[in-house]
CSV table of C-alpha atoms and ligand atoms in Angstrom, one decimal:
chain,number,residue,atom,x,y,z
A,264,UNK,CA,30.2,-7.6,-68.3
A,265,UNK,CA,29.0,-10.9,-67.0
A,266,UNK,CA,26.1,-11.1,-64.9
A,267,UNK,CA,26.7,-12.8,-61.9
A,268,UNK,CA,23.8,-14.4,-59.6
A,269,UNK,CA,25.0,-11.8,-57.4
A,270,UNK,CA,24.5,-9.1,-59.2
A,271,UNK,CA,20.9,-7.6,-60.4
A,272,UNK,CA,21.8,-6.6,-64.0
A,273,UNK,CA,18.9,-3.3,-64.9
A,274,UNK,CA,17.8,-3.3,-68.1
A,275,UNK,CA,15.6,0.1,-69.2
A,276,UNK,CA,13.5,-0.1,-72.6
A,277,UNK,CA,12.6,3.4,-73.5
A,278,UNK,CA,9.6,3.5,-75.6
A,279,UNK,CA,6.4,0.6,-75.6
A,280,UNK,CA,6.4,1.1,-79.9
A,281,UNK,CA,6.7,-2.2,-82.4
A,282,UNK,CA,10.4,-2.3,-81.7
A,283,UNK,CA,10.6,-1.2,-77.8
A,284,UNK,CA,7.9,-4.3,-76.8
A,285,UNK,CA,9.4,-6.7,-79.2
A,286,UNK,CA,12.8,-6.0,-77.1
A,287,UNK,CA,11.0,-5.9,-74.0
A,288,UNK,CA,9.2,-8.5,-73.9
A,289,UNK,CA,11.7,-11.1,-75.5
A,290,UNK,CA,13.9,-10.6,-72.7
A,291,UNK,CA,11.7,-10.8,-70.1
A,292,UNK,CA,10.2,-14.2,-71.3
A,293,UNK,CA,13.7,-15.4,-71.9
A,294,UNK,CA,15.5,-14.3,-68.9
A,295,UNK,CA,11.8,-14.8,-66.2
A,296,UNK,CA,13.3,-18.0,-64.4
A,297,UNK,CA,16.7,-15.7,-63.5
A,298,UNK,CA,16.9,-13.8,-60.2
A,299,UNK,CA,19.6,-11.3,-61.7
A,300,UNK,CA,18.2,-9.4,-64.4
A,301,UNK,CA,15.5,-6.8,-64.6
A,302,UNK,CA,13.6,-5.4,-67.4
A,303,UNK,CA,12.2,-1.8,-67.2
A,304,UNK,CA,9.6,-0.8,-70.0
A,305,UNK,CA,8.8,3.3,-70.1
A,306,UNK,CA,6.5,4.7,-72.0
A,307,UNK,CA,3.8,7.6,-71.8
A,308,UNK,CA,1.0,5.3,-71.9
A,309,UNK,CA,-0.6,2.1,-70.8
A,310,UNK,CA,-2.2,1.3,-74.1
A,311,UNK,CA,0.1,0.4,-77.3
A,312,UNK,CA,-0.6,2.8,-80.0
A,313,UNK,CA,-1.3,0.6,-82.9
A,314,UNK,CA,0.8,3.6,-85.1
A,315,UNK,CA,-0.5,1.6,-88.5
A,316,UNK,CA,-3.9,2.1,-87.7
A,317,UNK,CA,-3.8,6.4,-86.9
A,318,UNK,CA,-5.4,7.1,-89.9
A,319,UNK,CA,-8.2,4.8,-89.0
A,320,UNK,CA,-8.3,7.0,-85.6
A,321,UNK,CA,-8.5,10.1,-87.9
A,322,UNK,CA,-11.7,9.1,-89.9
A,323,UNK,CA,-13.5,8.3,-86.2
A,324,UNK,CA,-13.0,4.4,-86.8
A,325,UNK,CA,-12.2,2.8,-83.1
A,326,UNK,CA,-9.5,0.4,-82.7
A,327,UNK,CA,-9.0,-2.2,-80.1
A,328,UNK,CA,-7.4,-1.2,-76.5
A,329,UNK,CA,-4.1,-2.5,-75.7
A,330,UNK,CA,-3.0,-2.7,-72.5
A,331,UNK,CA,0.5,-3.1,-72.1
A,332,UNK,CA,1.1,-4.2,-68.2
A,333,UNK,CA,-1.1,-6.7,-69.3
A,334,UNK,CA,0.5,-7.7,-71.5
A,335,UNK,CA,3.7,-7.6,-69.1
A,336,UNK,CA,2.3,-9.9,-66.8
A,337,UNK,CA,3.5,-12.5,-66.0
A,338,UNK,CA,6.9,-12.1,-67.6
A,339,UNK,CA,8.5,-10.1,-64.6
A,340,UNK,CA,9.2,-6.9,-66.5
A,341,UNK,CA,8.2,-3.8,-64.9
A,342,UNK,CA,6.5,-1.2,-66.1
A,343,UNK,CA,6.6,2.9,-65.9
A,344,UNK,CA,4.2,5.3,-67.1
A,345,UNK,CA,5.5,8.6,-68.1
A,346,UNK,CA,7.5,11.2,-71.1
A,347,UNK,CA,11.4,10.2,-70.7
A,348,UNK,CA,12.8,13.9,-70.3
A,349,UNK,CA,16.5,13.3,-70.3
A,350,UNK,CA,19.1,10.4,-70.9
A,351,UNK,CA,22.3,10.6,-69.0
A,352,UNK,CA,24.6,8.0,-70.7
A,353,UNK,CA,27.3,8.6,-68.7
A,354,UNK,CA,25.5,8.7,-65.3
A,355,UNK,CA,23.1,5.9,-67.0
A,356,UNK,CA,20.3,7.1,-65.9
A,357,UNK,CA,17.1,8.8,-67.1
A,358,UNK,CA,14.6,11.2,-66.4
A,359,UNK,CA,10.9,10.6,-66.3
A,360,UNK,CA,8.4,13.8,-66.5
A,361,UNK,CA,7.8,13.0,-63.1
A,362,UNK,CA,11.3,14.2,-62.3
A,363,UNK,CA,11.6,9.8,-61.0
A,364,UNK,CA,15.3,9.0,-62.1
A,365,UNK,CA,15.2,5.4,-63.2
A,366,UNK,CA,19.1,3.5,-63.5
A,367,UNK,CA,19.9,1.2,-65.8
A,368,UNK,CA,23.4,-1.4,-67.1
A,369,UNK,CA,22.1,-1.2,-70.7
A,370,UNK,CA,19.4,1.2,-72.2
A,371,UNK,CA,17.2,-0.6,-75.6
A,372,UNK,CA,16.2,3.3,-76.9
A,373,UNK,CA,13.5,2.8,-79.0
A,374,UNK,CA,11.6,5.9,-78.9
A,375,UNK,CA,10.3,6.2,-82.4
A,376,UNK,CA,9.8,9.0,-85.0
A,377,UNK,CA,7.3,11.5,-85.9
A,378,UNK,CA,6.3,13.7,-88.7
A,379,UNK,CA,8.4,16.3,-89.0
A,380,UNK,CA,6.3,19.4,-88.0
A,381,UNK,CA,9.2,21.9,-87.4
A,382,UNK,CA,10.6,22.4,-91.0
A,383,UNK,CA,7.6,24.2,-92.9
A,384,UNK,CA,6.6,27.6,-91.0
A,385,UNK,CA,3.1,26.7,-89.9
A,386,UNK,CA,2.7,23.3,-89.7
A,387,UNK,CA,3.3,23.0,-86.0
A,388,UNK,CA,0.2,25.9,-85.3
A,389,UNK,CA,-2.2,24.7,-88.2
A,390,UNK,CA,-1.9,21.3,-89.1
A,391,UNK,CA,-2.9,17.9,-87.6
A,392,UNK,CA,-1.0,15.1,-88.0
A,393,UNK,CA,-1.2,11.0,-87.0
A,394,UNK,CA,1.7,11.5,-84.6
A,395,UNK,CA,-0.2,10.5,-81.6
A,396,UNK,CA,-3.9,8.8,-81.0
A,397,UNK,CA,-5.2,11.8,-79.2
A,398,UNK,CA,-3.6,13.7,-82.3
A,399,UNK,CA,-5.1,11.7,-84.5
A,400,UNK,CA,-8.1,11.8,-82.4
A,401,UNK,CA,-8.3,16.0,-82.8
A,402,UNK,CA,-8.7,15.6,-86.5
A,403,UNK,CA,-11.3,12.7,-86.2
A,404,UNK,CA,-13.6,15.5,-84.5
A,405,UNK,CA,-12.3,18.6,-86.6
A,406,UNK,CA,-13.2,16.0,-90.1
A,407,UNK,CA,-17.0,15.6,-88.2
A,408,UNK,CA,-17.6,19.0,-87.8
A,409,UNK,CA,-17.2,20.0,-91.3
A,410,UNK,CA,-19.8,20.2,-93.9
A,411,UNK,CA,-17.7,20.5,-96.9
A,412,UNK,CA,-14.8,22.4,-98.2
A,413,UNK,CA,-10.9,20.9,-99.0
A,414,UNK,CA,-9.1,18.8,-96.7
A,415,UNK,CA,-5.5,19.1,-97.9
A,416,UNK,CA,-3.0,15.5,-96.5
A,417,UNK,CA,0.6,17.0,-97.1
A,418,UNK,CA,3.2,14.6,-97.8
A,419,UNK,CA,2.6,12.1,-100.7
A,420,UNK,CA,4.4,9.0,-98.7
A,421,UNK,CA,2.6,5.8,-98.1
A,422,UNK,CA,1.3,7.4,-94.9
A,423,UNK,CA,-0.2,9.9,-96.9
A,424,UNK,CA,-1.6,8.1,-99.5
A,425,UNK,CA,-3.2,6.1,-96.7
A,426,UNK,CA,-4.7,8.6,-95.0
A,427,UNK,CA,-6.4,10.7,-98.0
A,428,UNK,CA,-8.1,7.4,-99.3
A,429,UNK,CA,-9.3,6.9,-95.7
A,430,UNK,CA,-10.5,10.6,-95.1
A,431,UNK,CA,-12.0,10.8,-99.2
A,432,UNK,CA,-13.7,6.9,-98.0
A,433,UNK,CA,-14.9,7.9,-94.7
A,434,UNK,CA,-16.0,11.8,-95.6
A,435,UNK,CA,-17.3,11.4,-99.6
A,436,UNK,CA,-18.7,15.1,-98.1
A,437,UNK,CA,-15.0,17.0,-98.2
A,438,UNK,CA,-12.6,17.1,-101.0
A,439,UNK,CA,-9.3,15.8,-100.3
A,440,UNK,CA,-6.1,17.1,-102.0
A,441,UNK,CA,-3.2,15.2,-101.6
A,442,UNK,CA,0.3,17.2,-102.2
A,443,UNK,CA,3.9,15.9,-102.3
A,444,UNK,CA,7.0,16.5,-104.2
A,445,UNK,CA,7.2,12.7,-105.6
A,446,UNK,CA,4.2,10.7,-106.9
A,447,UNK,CA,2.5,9.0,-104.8
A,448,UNK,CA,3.7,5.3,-105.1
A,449,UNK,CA,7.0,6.3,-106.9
A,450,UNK,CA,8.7,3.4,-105.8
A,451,UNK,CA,6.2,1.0,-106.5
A,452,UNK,CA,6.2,-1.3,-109.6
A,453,UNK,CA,4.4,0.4,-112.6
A,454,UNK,CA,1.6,-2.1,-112.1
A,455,UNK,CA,1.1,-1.2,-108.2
A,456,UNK,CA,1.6,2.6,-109.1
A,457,UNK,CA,-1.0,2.2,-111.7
A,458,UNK,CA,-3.5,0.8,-109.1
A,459,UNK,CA,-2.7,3.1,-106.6
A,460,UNK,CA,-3.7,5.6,-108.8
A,461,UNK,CA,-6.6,4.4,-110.2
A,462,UNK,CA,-7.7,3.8,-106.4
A,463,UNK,CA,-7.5,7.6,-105.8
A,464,UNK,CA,-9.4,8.8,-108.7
A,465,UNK,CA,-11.7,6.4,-108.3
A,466,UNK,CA,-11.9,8.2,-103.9
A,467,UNK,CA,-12.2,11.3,-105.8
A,468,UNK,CA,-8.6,12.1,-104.2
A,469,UNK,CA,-6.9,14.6,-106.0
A,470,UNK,CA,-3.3,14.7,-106.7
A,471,UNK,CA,-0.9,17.6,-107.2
A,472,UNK,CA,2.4,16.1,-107.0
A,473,UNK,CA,6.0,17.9,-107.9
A,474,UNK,CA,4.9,20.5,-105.7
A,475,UNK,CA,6.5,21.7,-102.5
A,476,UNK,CA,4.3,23.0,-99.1
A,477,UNK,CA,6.3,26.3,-98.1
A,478,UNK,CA,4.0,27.7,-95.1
A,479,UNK,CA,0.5,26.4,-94.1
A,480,UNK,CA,-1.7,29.0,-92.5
A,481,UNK,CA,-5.1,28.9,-90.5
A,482,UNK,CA,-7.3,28.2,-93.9
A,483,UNK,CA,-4.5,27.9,-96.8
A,484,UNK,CA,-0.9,25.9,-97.8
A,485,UNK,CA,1.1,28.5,-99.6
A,486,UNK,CA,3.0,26.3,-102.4
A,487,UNK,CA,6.5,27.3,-103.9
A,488,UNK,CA,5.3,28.5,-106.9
A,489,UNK,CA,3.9,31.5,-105.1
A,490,UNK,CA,0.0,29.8,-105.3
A,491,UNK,CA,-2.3,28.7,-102.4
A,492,UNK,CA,-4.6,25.8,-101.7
A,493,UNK,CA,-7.3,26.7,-99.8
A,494,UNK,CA,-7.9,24.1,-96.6
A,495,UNK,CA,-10.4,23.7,-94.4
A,496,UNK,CA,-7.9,21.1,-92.5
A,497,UNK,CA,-4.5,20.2,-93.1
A,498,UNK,CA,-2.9,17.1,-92.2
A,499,UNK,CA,0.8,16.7,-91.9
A,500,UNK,CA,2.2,13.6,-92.7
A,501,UNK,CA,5.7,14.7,-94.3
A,502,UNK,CA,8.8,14.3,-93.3
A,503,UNK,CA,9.9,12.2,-89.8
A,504,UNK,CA,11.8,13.5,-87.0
A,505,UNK,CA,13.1,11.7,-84.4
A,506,UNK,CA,13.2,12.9,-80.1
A,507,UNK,CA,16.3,15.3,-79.4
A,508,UNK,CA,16.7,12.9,-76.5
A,509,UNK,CA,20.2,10.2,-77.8
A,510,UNK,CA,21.4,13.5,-79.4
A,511,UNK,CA,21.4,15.4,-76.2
A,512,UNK,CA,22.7,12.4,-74.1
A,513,UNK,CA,25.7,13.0,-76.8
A,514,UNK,CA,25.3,9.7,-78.3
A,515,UNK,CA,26.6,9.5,-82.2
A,516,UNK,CA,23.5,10.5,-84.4
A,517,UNK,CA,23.3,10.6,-88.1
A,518,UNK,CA,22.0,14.0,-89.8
A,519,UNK,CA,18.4,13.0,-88.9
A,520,UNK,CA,18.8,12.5,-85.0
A,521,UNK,CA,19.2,8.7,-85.0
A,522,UNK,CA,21.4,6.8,-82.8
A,523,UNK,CA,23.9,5.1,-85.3
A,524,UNK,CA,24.7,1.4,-84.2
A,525,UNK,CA,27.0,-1.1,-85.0
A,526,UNK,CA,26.1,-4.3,-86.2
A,527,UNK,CA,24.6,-5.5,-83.4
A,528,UNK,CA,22.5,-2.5,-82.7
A,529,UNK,CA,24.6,-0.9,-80.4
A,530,UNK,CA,25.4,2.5,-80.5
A,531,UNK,CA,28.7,3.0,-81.8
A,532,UNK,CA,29.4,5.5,-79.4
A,533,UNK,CA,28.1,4.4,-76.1
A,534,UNK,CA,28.3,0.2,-76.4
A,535,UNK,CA,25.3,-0.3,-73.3
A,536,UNK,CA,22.8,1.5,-75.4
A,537,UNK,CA,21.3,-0.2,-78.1
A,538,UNK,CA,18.9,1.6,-80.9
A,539,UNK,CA,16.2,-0.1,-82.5
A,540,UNK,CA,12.9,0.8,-84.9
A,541,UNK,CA,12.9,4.3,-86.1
A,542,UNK,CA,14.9,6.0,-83.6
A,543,UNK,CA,17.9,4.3,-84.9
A,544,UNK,CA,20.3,4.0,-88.2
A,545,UNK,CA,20.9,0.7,-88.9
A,546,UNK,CA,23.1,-0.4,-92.1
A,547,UNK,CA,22.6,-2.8,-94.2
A,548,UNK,CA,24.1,-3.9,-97.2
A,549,UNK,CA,21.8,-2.0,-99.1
A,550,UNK,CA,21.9,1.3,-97.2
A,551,UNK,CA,20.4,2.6,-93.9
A,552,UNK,CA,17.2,0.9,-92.6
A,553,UNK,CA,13.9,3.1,-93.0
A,554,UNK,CA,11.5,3.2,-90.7
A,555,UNK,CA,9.1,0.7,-90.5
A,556,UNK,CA,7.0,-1.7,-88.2
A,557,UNK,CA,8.2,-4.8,-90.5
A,558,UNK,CA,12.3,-4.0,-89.7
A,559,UNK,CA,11.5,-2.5,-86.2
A,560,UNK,CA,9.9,-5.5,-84.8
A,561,UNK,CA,13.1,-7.8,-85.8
A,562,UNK,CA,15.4,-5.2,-84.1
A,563,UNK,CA,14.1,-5.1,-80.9
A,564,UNK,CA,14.2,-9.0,-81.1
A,565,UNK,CA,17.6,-9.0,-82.1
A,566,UNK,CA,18.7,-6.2,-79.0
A,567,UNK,CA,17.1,-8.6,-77.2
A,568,UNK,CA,19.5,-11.6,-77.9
A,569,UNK,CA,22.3,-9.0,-78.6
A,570,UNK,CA,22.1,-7.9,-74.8
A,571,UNK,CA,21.7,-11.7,-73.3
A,572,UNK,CA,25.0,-12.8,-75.9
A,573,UNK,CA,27.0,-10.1,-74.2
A,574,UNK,CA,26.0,-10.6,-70.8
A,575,UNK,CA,26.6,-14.3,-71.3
A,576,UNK,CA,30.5,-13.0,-72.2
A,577,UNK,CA,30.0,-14.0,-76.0
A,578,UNK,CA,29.8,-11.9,-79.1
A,579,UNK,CA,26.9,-10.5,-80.2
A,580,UNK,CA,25.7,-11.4,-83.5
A,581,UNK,CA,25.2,-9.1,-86.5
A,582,UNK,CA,21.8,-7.7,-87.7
A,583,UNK,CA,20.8,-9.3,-91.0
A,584,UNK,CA,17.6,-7.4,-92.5
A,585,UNK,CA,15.9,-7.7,-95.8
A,586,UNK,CA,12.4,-5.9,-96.8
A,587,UNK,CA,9.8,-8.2,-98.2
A,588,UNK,CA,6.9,-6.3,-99.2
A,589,UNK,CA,4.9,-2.8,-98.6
A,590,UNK,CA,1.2,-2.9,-97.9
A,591,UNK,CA,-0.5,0.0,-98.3
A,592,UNK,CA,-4.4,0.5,-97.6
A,593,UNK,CA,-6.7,2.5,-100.2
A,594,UNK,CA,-9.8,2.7,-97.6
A,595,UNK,CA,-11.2,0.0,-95.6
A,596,UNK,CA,-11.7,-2.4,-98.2
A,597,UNK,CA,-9.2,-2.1,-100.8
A,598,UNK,CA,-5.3,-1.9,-101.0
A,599,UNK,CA,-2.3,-2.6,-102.8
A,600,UNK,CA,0.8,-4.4,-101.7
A,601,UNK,CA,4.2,-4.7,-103.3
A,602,UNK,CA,6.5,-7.2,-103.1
A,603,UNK,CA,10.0,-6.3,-102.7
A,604,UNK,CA,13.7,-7.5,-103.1
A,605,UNK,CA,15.5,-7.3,-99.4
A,606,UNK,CA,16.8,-3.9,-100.5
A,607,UNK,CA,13.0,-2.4,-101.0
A,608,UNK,CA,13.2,-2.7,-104.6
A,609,UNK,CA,9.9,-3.6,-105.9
A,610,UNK,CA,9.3,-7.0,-107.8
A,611,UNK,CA,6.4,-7.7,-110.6
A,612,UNK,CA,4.7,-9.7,-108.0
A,613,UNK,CA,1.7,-7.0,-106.7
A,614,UNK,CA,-1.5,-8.0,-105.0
A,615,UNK,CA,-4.6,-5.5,-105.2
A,616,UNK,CA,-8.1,-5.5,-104.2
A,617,UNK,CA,-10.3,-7.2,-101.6
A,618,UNK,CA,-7.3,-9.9,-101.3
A,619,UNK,CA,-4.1,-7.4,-100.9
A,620,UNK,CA,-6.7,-5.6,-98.4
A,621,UNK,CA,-7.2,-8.6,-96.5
A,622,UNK,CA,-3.0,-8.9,-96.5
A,623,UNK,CA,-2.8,-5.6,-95.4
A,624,UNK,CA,-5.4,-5.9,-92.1
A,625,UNK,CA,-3.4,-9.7,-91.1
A,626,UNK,CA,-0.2,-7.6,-91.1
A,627,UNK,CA,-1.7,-4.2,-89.4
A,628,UNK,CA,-2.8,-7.1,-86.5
A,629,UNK,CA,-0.2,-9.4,-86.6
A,630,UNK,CA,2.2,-7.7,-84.1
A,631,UNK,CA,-0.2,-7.9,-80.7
A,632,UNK,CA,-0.8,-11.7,-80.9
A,633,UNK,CA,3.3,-12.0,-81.8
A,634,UNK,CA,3.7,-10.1,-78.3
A,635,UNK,CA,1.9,-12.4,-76.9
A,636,UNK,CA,2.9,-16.1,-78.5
A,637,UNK,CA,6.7,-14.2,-77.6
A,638,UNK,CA,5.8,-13.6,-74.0
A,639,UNK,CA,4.5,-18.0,-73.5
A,640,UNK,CA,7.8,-19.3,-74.9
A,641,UNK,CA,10.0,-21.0,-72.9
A,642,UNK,CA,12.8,-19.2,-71.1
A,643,UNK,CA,15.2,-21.0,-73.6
A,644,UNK,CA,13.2,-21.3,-76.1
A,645,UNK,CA,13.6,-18.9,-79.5
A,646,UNK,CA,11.3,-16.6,-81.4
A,647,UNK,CA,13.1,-15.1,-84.4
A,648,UNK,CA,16.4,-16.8,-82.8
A,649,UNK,CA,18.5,-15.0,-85.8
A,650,UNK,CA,16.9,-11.6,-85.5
A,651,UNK,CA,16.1,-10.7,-89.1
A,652,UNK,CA,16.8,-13.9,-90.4
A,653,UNK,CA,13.1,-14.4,-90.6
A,654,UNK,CA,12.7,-11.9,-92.6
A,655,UNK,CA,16.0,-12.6,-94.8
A,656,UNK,CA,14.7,-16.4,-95.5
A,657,UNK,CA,11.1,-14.9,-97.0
A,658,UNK,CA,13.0,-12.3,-98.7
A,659,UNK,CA,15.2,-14.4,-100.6
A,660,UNK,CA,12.2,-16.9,-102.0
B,844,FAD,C1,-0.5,6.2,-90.3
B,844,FAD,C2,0.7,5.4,-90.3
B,844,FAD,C3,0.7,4.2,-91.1
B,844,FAD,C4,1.8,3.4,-91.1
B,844,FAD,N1,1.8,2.3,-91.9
B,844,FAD,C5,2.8,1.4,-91.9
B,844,FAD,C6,2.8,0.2,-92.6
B,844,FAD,O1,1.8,-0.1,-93.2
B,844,FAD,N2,3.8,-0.7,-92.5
B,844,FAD,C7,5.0,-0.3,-91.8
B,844,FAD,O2,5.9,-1.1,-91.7
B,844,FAD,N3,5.1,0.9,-91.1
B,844,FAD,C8,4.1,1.8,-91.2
B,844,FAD,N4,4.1,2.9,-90.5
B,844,FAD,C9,5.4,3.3,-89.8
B,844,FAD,C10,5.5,2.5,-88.5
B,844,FAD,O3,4.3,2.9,-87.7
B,844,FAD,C11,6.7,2.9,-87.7
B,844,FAD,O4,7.8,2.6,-88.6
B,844,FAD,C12,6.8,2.1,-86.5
B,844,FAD,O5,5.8,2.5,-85.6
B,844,FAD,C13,8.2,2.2,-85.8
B,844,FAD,O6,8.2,1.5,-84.6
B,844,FAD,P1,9.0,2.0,-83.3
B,844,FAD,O7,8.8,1.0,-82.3
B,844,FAD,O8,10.4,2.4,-83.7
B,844,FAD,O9,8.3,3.4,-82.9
B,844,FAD,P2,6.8,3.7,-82.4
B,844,FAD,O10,5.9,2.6,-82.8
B,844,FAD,O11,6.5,5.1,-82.9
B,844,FAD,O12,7.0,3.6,-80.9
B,844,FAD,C14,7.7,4.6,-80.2
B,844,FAD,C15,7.2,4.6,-78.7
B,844,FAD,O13,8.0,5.5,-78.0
B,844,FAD,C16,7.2,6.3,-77.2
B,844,FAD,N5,7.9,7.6,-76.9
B,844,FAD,C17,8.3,8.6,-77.8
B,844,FAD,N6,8.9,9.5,-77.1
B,844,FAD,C18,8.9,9.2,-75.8
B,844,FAD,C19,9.5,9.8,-74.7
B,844,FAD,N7,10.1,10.9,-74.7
B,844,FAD,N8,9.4,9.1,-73.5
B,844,FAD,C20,8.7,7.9,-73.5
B,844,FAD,N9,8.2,7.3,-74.6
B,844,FAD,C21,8.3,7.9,-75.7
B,844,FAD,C22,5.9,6.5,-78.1
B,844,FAD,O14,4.8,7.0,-77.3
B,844,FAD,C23,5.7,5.1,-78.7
B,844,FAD,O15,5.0,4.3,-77.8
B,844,FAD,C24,3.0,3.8,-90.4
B,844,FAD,C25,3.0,5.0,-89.7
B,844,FAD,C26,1.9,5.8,-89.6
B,844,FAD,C27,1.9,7.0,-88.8
């Protein structure tokens, strides 16, 4: 599969998320100075949703604009606005909403996840969730146009927890109920639990955890044990699904819809496509990746130098990935943030307060000025050379 100066070599990054830029943009700026490949970015819109900061978007808090063809230019990718409708891996080609057909030689998919809105009966017709700044947007302007009553956040993940202290902080007016089967913070150290939980009580949040959402309706959740919470707003932050797209193409997906890769992020079914950030199932020694901005970024990197390796007629390398910690906002000005072994495992080592908030905002705006510093370096140069070695070398200290 050499590229030859001959040949123009089309390379087609579907999605503009944490993972999908980081792979677009390292090839570009690595490959600019070459007449024989092309890199193709799709995605629905022209400003990178900043998915960390969608509960900040909910409470009616604005959030810098980020244009992405902007932040293209100059490193020869191409750009196309629109909803990818269909992926034809054998055909290689896909579908834009527009019903434009767009070829590619290798595919980076890197379309993301969402919370899962199919599984409880309701959700999809009553809830809001933060999968989308307009959605996001719609409960911003439902939150302002209440004078009280319960706001009920289902799903007691970090994204949860997030977004009830930033709805109780924002709207001291409403009473926010925060539901889950787990604790919130159950896999934090006892000391980061016990922060996180004094944070809540302290936002007036109220917890109700070992509970299970079985149907949400107009003004209610209806709960397993046959009870009901009364809502004047439900958000939905439970649960992630992933688009039916690699699934449909017939690409090997686990039981969640992900595209399962080898080691160097291919998929193990159709070698030109690789998978990276949420959309796809990644082991590691310690189990299959989950979704986050801190492991997506490195595998778009690493698709990146995986695609130029091959092209180049060498081997690819594997995908070495270790977690290092998990910042999680408690309203604007106060957080907690756990350290963690590379598998996720929590350490003693916790941060809190003013100083683990301050962590958590350099993180949450960390990855537009690494888009950028990626997109000046020199053709040959390297940003995260090792893809997830970065992250490995911290991880280990
Ligand atoms: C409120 C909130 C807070 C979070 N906080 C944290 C945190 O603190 N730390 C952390 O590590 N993670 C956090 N996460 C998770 C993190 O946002 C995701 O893991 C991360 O965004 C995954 O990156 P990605 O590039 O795989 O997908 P995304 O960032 O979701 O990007 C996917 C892109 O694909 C596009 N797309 C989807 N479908 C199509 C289609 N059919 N056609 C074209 N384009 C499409 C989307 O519009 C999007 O631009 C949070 C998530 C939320 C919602």
């Amino acid at each position: 599969m050499n590229a030859t100066a001959a040949q123009q070599h089309e390379v087609l990054v579907l999605g503009a998320g944490y993972a999908g830029l980081s792979a677009a943009i390292q090839l570009a700026a690595r490959t600019r100075k070459r007449g024989n490949l092309r890199v193709t970015l799709a995605n629905p819109y022209d400003t990178f949703t900043e998915r960390l900061r969608l509960h900040m978007t909910a409470t009616g808090q604005e959030t810098a604009e980020m244009n992405i063809p902007e932040l293209l230019d100059g490193t020869g990718a191409g750009f196309v606005r629109g909803w990818v409708t269909a992926v034809d891996a054998e055909a290689k080609t896909v579908r834009i909403d527009d019903d434009r057909v767009l070829h590619y030689d290798t595919l980076v998919y890197g379309l993301g996840s969402i919370a899962d809105t199919v599984a409880v009966p309701g959700v999809d017709d009553h809830a809001y969730t933060l999968n989308s700044p307009e959605d996001a947007a719609l409960l911003a302007d439902r939150l302002t146009r209440l004078d009280g009553g319960t706001v009920v956040v289902g799903g007691s993940g970090l994204t949860g927890v997030e977004a009830a202290a930033e709805i109780a902080e924002r709207h001291p007016e409403l009473q926010v109920v925060l539901l889950g089967r787990r604790e919130p913070g159950a896999s934090m150290h006892p000391k980061a639990k016990a922060y996180l939980d004094s944070a809540l009580a302290r936002l007036g949040v109220q917890v109700r955890s070992r509970v299970e959402v079985v149907k949400v309706l107009p003004d209610s959740v209806e709960l397993a044990d046959g009870s009901s919470v009364p809502a004047a707003a439900v958000l939905w932050t439970s649960g992630t699904r992933v688009s039916p797209l690699a699934d449909a193409a017939g690409l090997t997906v686990d039981d969640r819809g992900r595209v399962v890769t080898d080691s160097a992020l291919r998929s193990v079914s159709h070698p030109g496509v690789y998978a990276v950030g949420d959309a796809a199932a990644i082991r590691q020694g310690f189990g299959v990746m989950h979704g986050t901005c801190q492991g997506g970024m490195p595998t778009g990197v690493h698709a990146a130098l995986s695609i130029l390796r091959v092209l180049a007629g060498k081997e690819p390398k594997p995908f070495r990935f270790g977690y290092y910690h998990t910042p999680v906002s408690l309203g604007r000005n106060d957080a907690v943030v756990q350290f963690t072994r590379p598998d996720d495992s929590p350490r003693r080592i916790v941060l809190t307060g003013k100083r683990a908030a301050k962590y958590k905002e350099t993180v949450t705006a960390a990855p537009w000025p690494t888009f950028a510093r990626m997109k000046k370096m020199p053709a040959s140069g390297g940003f995260w050379p090792r893809g997830g070695s970065y992250t490995r070398i911290r991880s280990a200290k």
